[in-house]
Structures are given as structure tokens and as C-alpha cells.
GROMACS .gro file of C-alpha atoms in nm:
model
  422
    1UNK     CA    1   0.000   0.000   0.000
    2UNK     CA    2   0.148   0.323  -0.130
    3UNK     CA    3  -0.121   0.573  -0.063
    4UNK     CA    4  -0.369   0.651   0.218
    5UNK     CA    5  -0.691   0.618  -0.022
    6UNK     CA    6  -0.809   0.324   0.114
    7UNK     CA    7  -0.825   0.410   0.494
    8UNK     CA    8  -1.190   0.503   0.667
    9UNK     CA    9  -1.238   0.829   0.607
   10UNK     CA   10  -1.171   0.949   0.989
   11UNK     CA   11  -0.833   0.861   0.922
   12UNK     CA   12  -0.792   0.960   0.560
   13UNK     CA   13  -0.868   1.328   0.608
   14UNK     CA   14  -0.687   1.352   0.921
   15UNK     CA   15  -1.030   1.412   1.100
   16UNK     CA   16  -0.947   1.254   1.449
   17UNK     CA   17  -1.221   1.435   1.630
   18UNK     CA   18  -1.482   1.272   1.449
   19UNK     CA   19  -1.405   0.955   1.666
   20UNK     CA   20  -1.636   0.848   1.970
   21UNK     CA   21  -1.507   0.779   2.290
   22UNK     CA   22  -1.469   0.455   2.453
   23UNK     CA   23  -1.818   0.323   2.629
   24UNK     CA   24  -1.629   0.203   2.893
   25UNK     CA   25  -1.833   0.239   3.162
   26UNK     CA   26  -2.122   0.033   3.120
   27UNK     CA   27  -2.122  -0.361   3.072
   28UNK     CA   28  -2.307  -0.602   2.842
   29UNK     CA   29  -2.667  -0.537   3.005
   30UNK     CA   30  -2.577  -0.133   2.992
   31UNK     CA   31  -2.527  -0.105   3.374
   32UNK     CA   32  -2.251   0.060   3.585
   33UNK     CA   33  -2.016  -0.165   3.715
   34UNK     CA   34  -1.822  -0.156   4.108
   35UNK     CA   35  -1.478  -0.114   3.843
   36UNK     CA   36  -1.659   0.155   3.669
   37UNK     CA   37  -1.783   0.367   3.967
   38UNK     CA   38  -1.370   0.321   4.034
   39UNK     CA   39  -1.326   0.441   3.674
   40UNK     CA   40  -1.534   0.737   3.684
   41UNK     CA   41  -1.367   0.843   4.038
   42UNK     CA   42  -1.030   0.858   3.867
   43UNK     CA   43  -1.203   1.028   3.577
   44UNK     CA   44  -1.283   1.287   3.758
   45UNK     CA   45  -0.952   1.306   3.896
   46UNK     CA   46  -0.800   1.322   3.586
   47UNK     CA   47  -1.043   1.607   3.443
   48UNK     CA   48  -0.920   1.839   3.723
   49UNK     CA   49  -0.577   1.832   3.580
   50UNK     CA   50  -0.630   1.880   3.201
   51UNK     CA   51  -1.041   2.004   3.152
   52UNK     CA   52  -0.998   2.350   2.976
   53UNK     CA   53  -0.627   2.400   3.047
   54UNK     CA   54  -0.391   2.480   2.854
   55UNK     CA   55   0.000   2.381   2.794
   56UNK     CA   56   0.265   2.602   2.977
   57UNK     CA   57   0.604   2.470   2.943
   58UNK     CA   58   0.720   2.662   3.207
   59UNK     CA   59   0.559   2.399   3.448
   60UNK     CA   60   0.779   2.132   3.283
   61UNK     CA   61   0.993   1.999   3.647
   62UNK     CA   62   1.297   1.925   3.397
   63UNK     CA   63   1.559   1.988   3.704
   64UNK     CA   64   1.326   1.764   3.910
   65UNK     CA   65   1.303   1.508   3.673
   66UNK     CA   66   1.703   1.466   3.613
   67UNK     CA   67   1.726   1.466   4.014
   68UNK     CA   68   1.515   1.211   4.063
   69UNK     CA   69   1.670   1.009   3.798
   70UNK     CA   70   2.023   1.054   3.929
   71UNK     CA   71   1.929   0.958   4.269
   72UNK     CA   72   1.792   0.623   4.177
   73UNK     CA   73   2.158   0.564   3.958
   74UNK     CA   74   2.317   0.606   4.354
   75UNK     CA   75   2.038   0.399   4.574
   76UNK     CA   76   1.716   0.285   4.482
   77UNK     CA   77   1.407   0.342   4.731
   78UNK     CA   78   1.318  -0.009   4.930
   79UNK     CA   79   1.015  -0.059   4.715
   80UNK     CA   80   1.234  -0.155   4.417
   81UNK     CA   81   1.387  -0.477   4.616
   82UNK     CA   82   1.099  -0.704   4.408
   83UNK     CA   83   1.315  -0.621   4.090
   84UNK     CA   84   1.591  -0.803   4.196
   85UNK     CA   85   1.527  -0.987   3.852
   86UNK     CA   86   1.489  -0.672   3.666
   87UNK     CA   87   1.837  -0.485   3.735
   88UNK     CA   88   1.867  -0.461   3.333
   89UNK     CA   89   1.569  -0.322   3.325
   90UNK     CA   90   1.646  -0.032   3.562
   91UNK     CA   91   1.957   0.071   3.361
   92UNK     CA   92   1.794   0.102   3.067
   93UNK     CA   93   1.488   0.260   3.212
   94UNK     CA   94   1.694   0.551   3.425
   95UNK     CA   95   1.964   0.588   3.129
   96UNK     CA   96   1.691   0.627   2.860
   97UNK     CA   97   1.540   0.855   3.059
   98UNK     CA   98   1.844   1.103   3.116
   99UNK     CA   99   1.914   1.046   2.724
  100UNK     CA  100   1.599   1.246   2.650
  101UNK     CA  101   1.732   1.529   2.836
  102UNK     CA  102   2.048   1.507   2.652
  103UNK     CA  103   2.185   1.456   2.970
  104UNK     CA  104   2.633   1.410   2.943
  105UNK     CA  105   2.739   1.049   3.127
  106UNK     CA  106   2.988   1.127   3.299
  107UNK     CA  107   3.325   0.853   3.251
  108UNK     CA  108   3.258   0.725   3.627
  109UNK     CA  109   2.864   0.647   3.489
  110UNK     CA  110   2.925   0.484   3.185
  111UNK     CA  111   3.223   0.253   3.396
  112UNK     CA  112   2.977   0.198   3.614
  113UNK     CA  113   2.678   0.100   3.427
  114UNK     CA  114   2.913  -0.122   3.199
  115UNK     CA  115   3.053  -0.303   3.507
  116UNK     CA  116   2.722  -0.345   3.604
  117UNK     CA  117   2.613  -0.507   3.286
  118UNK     CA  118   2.864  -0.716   3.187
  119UNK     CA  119   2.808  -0.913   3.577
  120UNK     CA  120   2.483  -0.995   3.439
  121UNK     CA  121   2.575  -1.150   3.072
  122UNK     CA  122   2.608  -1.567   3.130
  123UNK     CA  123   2.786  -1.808   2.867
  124UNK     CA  124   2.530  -1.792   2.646
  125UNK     CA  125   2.578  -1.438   2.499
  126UNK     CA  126   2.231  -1.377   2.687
  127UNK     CA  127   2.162  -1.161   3.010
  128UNK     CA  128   2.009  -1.237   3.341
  129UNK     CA  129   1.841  -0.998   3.519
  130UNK     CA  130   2.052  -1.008   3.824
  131UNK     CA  131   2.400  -1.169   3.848
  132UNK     CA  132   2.355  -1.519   3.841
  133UNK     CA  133   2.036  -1.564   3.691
  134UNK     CA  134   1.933  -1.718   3.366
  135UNK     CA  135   1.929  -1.515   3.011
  136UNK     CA  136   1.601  -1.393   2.905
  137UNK     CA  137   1.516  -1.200   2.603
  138UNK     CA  138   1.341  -0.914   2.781
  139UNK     CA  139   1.678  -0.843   3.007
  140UNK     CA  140   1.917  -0.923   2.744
  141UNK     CA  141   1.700  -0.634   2.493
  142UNK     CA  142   1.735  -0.423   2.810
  143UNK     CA  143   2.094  -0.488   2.841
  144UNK     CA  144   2.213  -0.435   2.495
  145UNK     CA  145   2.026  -0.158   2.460
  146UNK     CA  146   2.163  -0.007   2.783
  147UNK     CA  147   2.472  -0.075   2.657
  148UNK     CA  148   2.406   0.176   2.292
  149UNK     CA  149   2.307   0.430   2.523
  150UNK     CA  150   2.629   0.445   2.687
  151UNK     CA  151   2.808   0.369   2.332
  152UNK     CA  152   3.217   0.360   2.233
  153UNK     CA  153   3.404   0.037   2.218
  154UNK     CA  154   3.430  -0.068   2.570
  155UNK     CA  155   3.039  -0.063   2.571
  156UNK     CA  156   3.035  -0.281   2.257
  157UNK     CA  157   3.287  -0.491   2.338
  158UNK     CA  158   3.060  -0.615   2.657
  159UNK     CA  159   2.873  -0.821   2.381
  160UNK     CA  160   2.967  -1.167   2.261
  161UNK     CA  161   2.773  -1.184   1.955
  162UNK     CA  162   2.870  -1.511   1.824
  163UNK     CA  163   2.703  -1.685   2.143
  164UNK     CA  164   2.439  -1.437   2.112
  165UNK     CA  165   2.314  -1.563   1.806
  166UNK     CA  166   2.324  -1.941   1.927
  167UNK     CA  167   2.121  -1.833   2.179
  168UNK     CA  168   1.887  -1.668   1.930
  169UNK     CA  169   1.840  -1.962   1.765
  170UNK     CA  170   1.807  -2.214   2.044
  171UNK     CA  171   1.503  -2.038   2.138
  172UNK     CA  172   1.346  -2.011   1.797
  173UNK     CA  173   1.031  -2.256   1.749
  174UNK     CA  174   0.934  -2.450   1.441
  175UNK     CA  175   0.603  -2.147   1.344
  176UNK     CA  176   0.891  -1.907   1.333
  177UNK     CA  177   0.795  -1.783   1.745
  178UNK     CA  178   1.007  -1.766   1.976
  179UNK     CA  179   1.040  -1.916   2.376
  180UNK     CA  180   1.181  -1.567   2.612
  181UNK     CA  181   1.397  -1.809   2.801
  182UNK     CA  182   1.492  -2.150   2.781
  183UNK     CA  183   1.141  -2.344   2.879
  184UNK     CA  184   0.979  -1.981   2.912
  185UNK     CA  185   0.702  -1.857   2.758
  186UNK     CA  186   0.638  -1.827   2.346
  187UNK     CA  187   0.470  -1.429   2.260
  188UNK     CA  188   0.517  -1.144   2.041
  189UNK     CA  189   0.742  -1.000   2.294
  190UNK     CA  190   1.026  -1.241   2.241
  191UNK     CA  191   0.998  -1.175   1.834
  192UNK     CA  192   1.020  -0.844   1.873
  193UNK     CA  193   1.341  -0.822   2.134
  194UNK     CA  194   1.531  -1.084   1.932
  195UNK     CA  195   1.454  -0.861   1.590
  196UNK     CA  196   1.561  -0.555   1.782
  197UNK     CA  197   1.903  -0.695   1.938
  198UNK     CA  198   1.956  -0.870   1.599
  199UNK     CA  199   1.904  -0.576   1.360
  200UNK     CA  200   2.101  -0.343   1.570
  201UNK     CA  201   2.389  -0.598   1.612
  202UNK     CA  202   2.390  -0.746   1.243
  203UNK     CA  203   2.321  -1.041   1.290
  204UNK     CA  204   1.982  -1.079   1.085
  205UNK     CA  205   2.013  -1.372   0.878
  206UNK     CA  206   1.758  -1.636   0.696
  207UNK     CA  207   1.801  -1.870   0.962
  208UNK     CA  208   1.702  -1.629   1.258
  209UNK     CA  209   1.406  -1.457   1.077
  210UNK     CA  210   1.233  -1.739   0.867
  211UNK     CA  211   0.858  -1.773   0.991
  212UNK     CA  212   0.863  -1.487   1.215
  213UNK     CA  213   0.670  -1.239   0.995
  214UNK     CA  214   0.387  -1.526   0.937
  215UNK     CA  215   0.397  -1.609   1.320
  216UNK     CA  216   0.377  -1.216   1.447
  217UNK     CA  217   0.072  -1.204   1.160
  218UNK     CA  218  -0.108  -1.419   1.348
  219UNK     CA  219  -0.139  -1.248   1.616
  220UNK     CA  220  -0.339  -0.977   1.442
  221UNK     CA  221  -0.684  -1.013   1.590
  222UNK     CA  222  -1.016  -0.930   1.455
  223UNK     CA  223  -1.025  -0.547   1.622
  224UNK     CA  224  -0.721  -0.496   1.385
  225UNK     CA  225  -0.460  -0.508   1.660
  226UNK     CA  226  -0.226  -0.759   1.799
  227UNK     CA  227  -0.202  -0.976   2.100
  228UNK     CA  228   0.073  -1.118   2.268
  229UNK     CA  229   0.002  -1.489   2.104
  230UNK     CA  230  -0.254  -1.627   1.824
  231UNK     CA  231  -0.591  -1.586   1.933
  232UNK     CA  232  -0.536  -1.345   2.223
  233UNK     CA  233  -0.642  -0.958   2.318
  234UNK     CA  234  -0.512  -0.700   2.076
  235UNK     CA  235  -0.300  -0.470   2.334
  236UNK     CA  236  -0.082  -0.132   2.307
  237UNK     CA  237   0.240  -0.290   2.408
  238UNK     CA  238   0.183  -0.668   2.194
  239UNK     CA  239   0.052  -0.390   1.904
  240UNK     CA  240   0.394  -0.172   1.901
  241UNK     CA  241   0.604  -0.505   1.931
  242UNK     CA  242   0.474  -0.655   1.611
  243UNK     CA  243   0.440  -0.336   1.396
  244UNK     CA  244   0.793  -0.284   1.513
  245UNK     CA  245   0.959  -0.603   1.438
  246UNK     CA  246   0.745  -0.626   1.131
  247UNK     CA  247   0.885  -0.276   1.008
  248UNK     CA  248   1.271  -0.456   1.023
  249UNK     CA  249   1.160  -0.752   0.832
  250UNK     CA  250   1.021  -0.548   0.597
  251UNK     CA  251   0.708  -0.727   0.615
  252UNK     CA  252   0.413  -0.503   0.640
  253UNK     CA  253   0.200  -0.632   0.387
  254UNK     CA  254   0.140  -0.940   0.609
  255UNK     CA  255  -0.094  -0.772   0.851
  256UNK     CA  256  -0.434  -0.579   0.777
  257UNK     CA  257  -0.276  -0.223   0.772
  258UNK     CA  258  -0.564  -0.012   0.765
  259UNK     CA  259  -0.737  -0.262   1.040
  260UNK     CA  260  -0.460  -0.144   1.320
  261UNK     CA  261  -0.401   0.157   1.251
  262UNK     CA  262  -0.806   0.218   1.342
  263UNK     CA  263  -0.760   0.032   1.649
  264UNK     CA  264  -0.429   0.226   1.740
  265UNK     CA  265  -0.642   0.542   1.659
  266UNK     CA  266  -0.865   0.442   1.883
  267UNK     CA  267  -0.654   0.395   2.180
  268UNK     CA  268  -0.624   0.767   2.195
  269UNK     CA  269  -0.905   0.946   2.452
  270UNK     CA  270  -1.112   1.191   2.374
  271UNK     CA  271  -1.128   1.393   2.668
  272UNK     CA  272  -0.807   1.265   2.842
  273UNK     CA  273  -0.594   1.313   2.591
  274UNK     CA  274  -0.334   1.023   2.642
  275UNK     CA  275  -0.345   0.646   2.527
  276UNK     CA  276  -0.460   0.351   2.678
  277UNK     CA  277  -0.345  -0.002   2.618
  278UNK     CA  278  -0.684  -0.158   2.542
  279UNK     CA  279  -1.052  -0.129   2.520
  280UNK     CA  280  -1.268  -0.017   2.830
  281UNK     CA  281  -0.935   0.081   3.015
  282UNK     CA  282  -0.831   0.385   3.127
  283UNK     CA  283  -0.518   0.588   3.001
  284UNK     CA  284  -0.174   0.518   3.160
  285UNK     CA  285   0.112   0.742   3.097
  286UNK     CA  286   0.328   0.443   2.933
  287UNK     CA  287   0.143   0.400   2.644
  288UNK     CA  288   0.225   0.773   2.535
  289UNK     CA  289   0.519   0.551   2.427
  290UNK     CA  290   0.416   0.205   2.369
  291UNK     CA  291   0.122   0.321   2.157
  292UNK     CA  292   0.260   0.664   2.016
  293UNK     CA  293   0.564   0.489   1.861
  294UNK     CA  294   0.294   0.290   1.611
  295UNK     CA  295   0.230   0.629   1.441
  296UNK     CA  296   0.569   0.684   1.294
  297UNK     CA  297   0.592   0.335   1.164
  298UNK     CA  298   0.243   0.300   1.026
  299UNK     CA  299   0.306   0.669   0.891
  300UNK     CA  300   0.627   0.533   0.724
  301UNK     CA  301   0.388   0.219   0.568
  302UNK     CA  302   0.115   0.410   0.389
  303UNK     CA  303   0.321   0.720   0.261
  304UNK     CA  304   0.625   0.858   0.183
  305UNK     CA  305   0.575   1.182   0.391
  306UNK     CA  306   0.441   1.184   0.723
  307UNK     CA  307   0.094   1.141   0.809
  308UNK     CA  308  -0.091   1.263   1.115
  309UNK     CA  309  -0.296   0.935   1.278
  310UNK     CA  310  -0.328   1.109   1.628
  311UNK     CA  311  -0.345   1.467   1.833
  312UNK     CA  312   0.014   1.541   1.955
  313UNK     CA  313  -0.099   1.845   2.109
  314UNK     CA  314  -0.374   1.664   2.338
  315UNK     CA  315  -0.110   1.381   2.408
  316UNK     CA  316   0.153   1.673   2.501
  317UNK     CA  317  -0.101   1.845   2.728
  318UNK     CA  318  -0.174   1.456   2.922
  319UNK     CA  319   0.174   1.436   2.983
  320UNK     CA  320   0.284   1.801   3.122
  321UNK     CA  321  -0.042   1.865   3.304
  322UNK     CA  322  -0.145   1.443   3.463
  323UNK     CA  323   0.182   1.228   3.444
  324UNK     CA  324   0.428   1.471   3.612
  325UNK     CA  325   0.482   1.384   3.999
  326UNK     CA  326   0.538   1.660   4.184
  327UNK     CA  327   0.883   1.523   4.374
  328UNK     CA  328   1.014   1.454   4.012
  329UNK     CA  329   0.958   1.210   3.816
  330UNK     CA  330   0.651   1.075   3.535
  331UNK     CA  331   0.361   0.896   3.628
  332UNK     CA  332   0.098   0.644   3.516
  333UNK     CA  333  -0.179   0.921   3.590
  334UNK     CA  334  -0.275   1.161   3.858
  335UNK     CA  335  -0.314   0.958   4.241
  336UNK     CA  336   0.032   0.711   4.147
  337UNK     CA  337   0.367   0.772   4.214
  338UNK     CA  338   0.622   0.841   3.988
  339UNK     CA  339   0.880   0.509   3.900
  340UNK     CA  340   1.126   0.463   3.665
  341UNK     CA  341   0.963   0.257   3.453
  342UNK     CA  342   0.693   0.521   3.374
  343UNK     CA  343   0.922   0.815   3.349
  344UNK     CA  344   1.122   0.626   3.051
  345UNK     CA  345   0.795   0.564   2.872
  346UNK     CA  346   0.659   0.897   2.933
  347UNK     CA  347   0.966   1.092   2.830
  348UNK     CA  348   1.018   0.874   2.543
  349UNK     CA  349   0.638   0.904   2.417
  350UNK     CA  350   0.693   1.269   2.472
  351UNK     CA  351   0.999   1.248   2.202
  352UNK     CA  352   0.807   1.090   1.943
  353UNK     CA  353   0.491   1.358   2.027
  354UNK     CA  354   0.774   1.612   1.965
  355UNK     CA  355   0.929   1.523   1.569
  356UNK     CA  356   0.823   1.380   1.304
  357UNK     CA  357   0.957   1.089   1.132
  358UNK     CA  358   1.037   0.975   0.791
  359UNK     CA  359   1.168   0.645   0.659
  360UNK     CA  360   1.438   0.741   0.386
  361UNK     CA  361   1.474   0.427   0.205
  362UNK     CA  362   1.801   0.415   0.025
  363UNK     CA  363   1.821   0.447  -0.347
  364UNK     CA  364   1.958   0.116  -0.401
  365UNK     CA  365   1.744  -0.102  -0.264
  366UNK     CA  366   2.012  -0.375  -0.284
  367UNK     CA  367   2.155  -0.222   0.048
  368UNK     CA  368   1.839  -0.334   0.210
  369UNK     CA  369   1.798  -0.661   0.032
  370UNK     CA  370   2.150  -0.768   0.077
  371UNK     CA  371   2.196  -0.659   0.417
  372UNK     CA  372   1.836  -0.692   0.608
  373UNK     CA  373   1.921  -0.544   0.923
  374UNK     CA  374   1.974  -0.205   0.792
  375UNK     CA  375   1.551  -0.171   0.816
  376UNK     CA  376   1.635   0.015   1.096
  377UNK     CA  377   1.884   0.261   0.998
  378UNK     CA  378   1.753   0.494   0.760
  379UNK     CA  379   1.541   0.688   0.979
  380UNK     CA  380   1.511   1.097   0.990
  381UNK     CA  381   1.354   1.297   1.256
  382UNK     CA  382   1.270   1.646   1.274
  383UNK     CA  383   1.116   1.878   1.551
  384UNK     CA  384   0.695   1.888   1.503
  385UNK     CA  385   0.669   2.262   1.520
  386UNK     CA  386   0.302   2.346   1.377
  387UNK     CA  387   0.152   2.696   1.386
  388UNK     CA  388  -0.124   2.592   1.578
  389UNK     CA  389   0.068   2.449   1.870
  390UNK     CA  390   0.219   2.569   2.181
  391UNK     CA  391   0.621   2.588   2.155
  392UNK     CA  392   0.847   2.418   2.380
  393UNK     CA  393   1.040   2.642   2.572
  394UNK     CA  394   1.433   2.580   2.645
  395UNK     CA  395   1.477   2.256   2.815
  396UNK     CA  396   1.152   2.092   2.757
  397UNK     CA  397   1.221   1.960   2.368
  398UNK     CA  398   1.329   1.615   2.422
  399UNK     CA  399   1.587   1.461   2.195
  400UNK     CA  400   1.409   1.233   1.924
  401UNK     CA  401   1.392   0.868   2.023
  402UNK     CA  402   1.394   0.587   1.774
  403UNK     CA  403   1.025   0.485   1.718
  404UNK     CA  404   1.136   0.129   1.670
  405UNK     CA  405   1.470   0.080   1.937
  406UNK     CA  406   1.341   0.333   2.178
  407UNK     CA  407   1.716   0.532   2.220
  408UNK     CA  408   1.826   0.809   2.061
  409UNK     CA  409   1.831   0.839   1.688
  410UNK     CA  410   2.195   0.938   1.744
  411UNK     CA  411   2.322   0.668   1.967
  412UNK     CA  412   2.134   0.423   1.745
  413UNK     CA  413   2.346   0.526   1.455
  414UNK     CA  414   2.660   0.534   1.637
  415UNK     CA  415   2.562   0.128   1.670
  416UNK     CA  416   2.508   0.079   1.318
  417UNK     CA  417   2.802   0.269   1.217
  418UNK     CA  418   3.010   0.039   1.448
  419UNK     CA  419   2.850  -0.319   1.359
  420UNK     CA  420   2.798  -0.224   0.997
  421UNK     CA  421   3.129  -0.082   0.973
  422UNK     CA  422   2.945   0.221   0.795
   0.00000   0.00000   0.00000
């Protein structure tokens, strides 16, 4: 598909506000539920922080945001001792995090982080999420990806590629899936961290890939979006993981396109502004991420310039006015506390809410053909500056994430240039 004519027409003209909003709050016999009374409460929460405001930038807590992020680098609070398995996962969330700031890592950091790391990598190429414990796709994505963030050889170097890849393989199922650990579970997740680590490391071959565009297909359901597994509920996160790894197969045409990008349209609230992950749910600030990375990569599918799918501006106005914690840090919504894990997602969503992005194939499309893990390279992103919205002021313009590896566009091409030899 080359050209937007055959989307619905909500979509096709760009008219977003003709969309309804979500009847979440009645069930199947049209009666408020005990969960929906709970919805409405938090509704009305919500409402106080973004009915008839406006943006101001100046109430961006930047300063408190990188202070809050540097403290958890020194100790984390005693909440965080239940990820014990997720130590790769903390990295990346806290270093991503900074990276949108264009914060500098200091030499001590990046030793740090790298020493940190490499305790968790086991003979299999793969990473543990503590020291000790067995490799698993999600930590290892984590890891490597930590690892670009801090970039330069001795970051690299932490990698053993050639066991990597064994690993890859060892998990890789007969319908082209893939297990996230040894005897672990078989989703979309595991397709799309193995794609991810693979295309960013060059090691995209044949062998890895076969099936996996047919298996992640599958998972399309019949609302248009995806679901972790054949048969399962379309979700935000399961939706971005096979539109991403589909994008570096450059396999698009094996899913309904116009089908998800309706449902990912739909994800967005009216009234809220921000995304939720599914039907009848209420908005978290993760998906500003999870779900606003889609855009970019469907945009890239049905046209050669970008196309607008969703409001930035309302997304932008959820994210400065409901996710920000008042101690520093992002949030799910108004009434949680800030974490880590929701400040990376928030900040990063906020990125791809602030440029847009074009795929820039190459003019020989041998490069592509030849060399399949290149899918993800030729990406360009500019600052989204229309006349109708409100400018960032100094400080609050993110640096533009990678819709499809989630760190910067610039340390992303620092990897390729490195692993490519470029």
C-alpha cells in the first residue's frame, strides 16, 4: 500500500475528532459496574488536571526530573527490592530517561553501568536480570540496549555476539515464534526483542528470521490489533512489538494495515488526551510511548511523507499537566507515584509527540535486500513545530527517540556505524 486512499475516512482526512469515545463504563446489560464507579472516580480526577487548560512549558519539572533520575543511579528506594530480577531493566529505564534530556554520562557512569552489565551477561551471549540468573530476552533487549546508550568500544565490546546468536536460535520454534527463556514462555514480545538486538547488532540472517513475519501475523486479531500470542487480546504494548519487528523484516503487507491503525487510533481518549493499552481501560502514561511509537511506523507504511494518525498536542497536554509527579519524576496518571519505569515511557512518548519521522529508504534497494538489518537505519527525525501548537520552551524539547529501538536516533546510529562498519 502506497497511498492513504483506502483508509476510513476518519483517518484519511486527518479528522481525528470525528471519533467516539470509549463506552467504557457500562457492561453487556448497559449497567454501571463496582470497576466503573472506580473508573469514573479517577475520571474525575484526571479532568481536574487537564479540563480547559492549557500547555505552559514553564511547568515542565525538567531539574526535578534529572534529580530524581540521578538519585535512583546512587540507591534505589526499598520498594524496588521485588526487581531483583529486573536490574537490566532499571539501567535502561533511568539511562533512557536522562538520554531524552540530553543529559552528558559522565566517565565514572558509563564505567559503572558497563561493570554493572557485563556481571549480568552468562555463557550464552544472553543476560540475566541479576548476576547469576538465567538469560532472558526481555533483560538481554534491556541490556544491549543499555549498553548503545552508553556507546564507544568498551560498551560494545561487553557483547559476545557469536554466542548471542546461538542463543537466538536455540530459542526459535518450528512457526517461526520464539520461547523468552529457555522453557519460558512463546509471545510477540520475544519476536520483537530478538529482531531488535539482531538488527542493531547485524546479525539478521535467513536462519534467525524465517517464519517470524507469518507467526507475528497471526497475532493480528479481529479489532485490527495484535495480542501477545494467536488468538489473544489486541493490546498497546503486543501492538507496538509486532508493527515494530514487522517494520525490520520489511514485512508489512502481512498484517491488515488499515485494520490497526483504526484500532491504534482508537486507543487515543477523547477527553483525556493520552493512550490507553486496550478497550474499556483507562489511560496510563506508558502507552504515550508504547502506543505513540505505532504512528511513525504505520506513517512510514502508507506514505512517503508523514501522516498525522493522532493529536500530539492533546497527548503533550496529558503528559505536562497528569503524568508529572510533583517530587520529580513521570507517572501512570494523577493519584500514582512516579517510577522509573513510567518516566522512561513517558519521556520517550513525549519524544516521538515532539518530531516527526520519515523512513528514507536508500536508493539502491540492494543495500536493504542484501543486508536486512539495515531496516532500521535509515530513519530521519525532525522537531513537530506546527503553527497551531504551543512551543516548547528551552529545556523541555526532548531529543528524538527511535520509534522502533526506543534510544536516541543518534546513539542508534553510532551502533550501526560500528556493527555495519558504515
Amino acid at each position: 500500500m502506497d497511498n492513504i486512499s483506502n483508509l476510513p475516512k476518519a483517518y484519511s482526512n486527518l479528522d481525528i475528532n470525528d471519533r467516539r469515545p470509549e463506552g467504557w463504563r457500562f457492561n453487556d446489560e448497559g449497567l454501571t459496574t463496582e470497576t466503573s464507579l472506580k473508573q469514573d472516580e479517577t475520571m474525575k480526577r484526571l479532568y481536574k488536571f487537564v479540563a480547559g487548560k492549557e500547555i505552559k512549558w514553564s511547568k515542565f519539572k525538567r531539574e526535578s526530573h534529572i534529580s530524581y533520575l540521578i538519585e535512583g543511579l546512587g540507591r534505589l528506594p526499598e520498594g524496588y527490592t521485588g526487581l531483583v530480577a529486573s536490574q537490566s531493566w532499571l539501567c535502561f529505564w533511568i539511562l533512557q530517561s536522562l538520554a531524552m534530556f540530553d543529559y552528558p554520562f559522565s566517565p565514572e557512569l558509563c564505567d559503572s553501568a558497563i561493570d554493572k552489565i557485563t556481571r549480568l551477561q552468562n555463557d550464552t551471549g544472553g543476560f540475566g536480570g541479576g548476576p547469576g540468573q538465567i538469560s532472558h530476552l526481555g533483560t538481554t533487549y534491556s541490556a544491549v540496549h543499555s549498553l548503545f546508550l552508553i556507546g564507544g568500544e568498551r560498551a560494545y565490546s561487553v557483547i559476545k555476539k557469536d554466542q548471542l546468536y546461538s542463543w537466538f536460535l536455540s530459542l526459535k520454534q518450528k512457526d517461526g515464534s520464539f520461547q523468552m527463556s529457555k522453557g519460558g514462555e512463546i509471545d510477540i514480545r520475544a519476536s520483537y526483542c530478538v529482531l531488535a538486538c539482531a538488527s542493531l547488532l547485524n546479525l539478521m540472517t535467513p536462519e534467525l528470521t524465517s517464519g517470524m513475519g507469518a507467526f507475528i501475523a497471526r497475532c493480528q486479531g479481529f479489532d485490527g490489533g495484535l495480542g501477545c500470542y494467536p488468538g489473544s487480546e489486541s493490546h498497546g504494548g503486543y501492538t507496538f512489538c509486532g508493527v515494530a519487528a514487522l517494520a525490520l523484516l520489511g514485512e508489512s503487507e502481512l498484517i491488515d494495515i488499515p485494520s490497526v491503525i483504526k484500532w491504534t487510533v482508537d486507543r487515543q481518549l477523547l477527553k483525556e488526551g493520552g493512550f490507553q493499552g486496550r478497550p474499556n481501560k483507562l489511560v496510563d502514561g506508558c502507552y504515550s510511548f508504547w502506543t505513540g511509537a505505532i504512528f511513525p511506523i504505520l506513517s512510514s507504511w502508507i506514505s512517503n511523507d508523514p501522516v498525522e494518525l493522532y493529536d500530539r498536542e492533546a497527548l503533550k497536554k496529558y503528559i505536562v499537566l497528569a503524568c508529572q509527579a510533583p517530587s520529580g519524576g513521570l507517572r501512570d496518571k494523577p493519584g500514582k507515584p512516579s517510577d522509573y519505569y513510567h518516566t522512561c515511557y513517558v519521556l520517550s512518548g513525549l519524544s516521538i509527540a515532539q518530531h516527526a519521522y520519515k523512513f528514507n529508504a536508500p536508493e539502491d534497494p540492494t543495500l536493504i535486500s542484501q543486508t536486512p538489518g539495515l531496516m532500521g537505519y535509515y530513519w530521519q527525525a525532525t522537531p513537530y513545530t506546527p503553527l497551531d501548537s504551543v512551543p516548547e520552551e528551552h529545556g523541555c524539547l526532548m531529543i528524538p527517540t527511535h520509534p522502533i529501538f526506543n534510544i536516541p536516533m543518534k546513539k542508534a546510529a553510532e551502533g550501526f556505524s560500528y556493527f555495519y562498519d558504515l
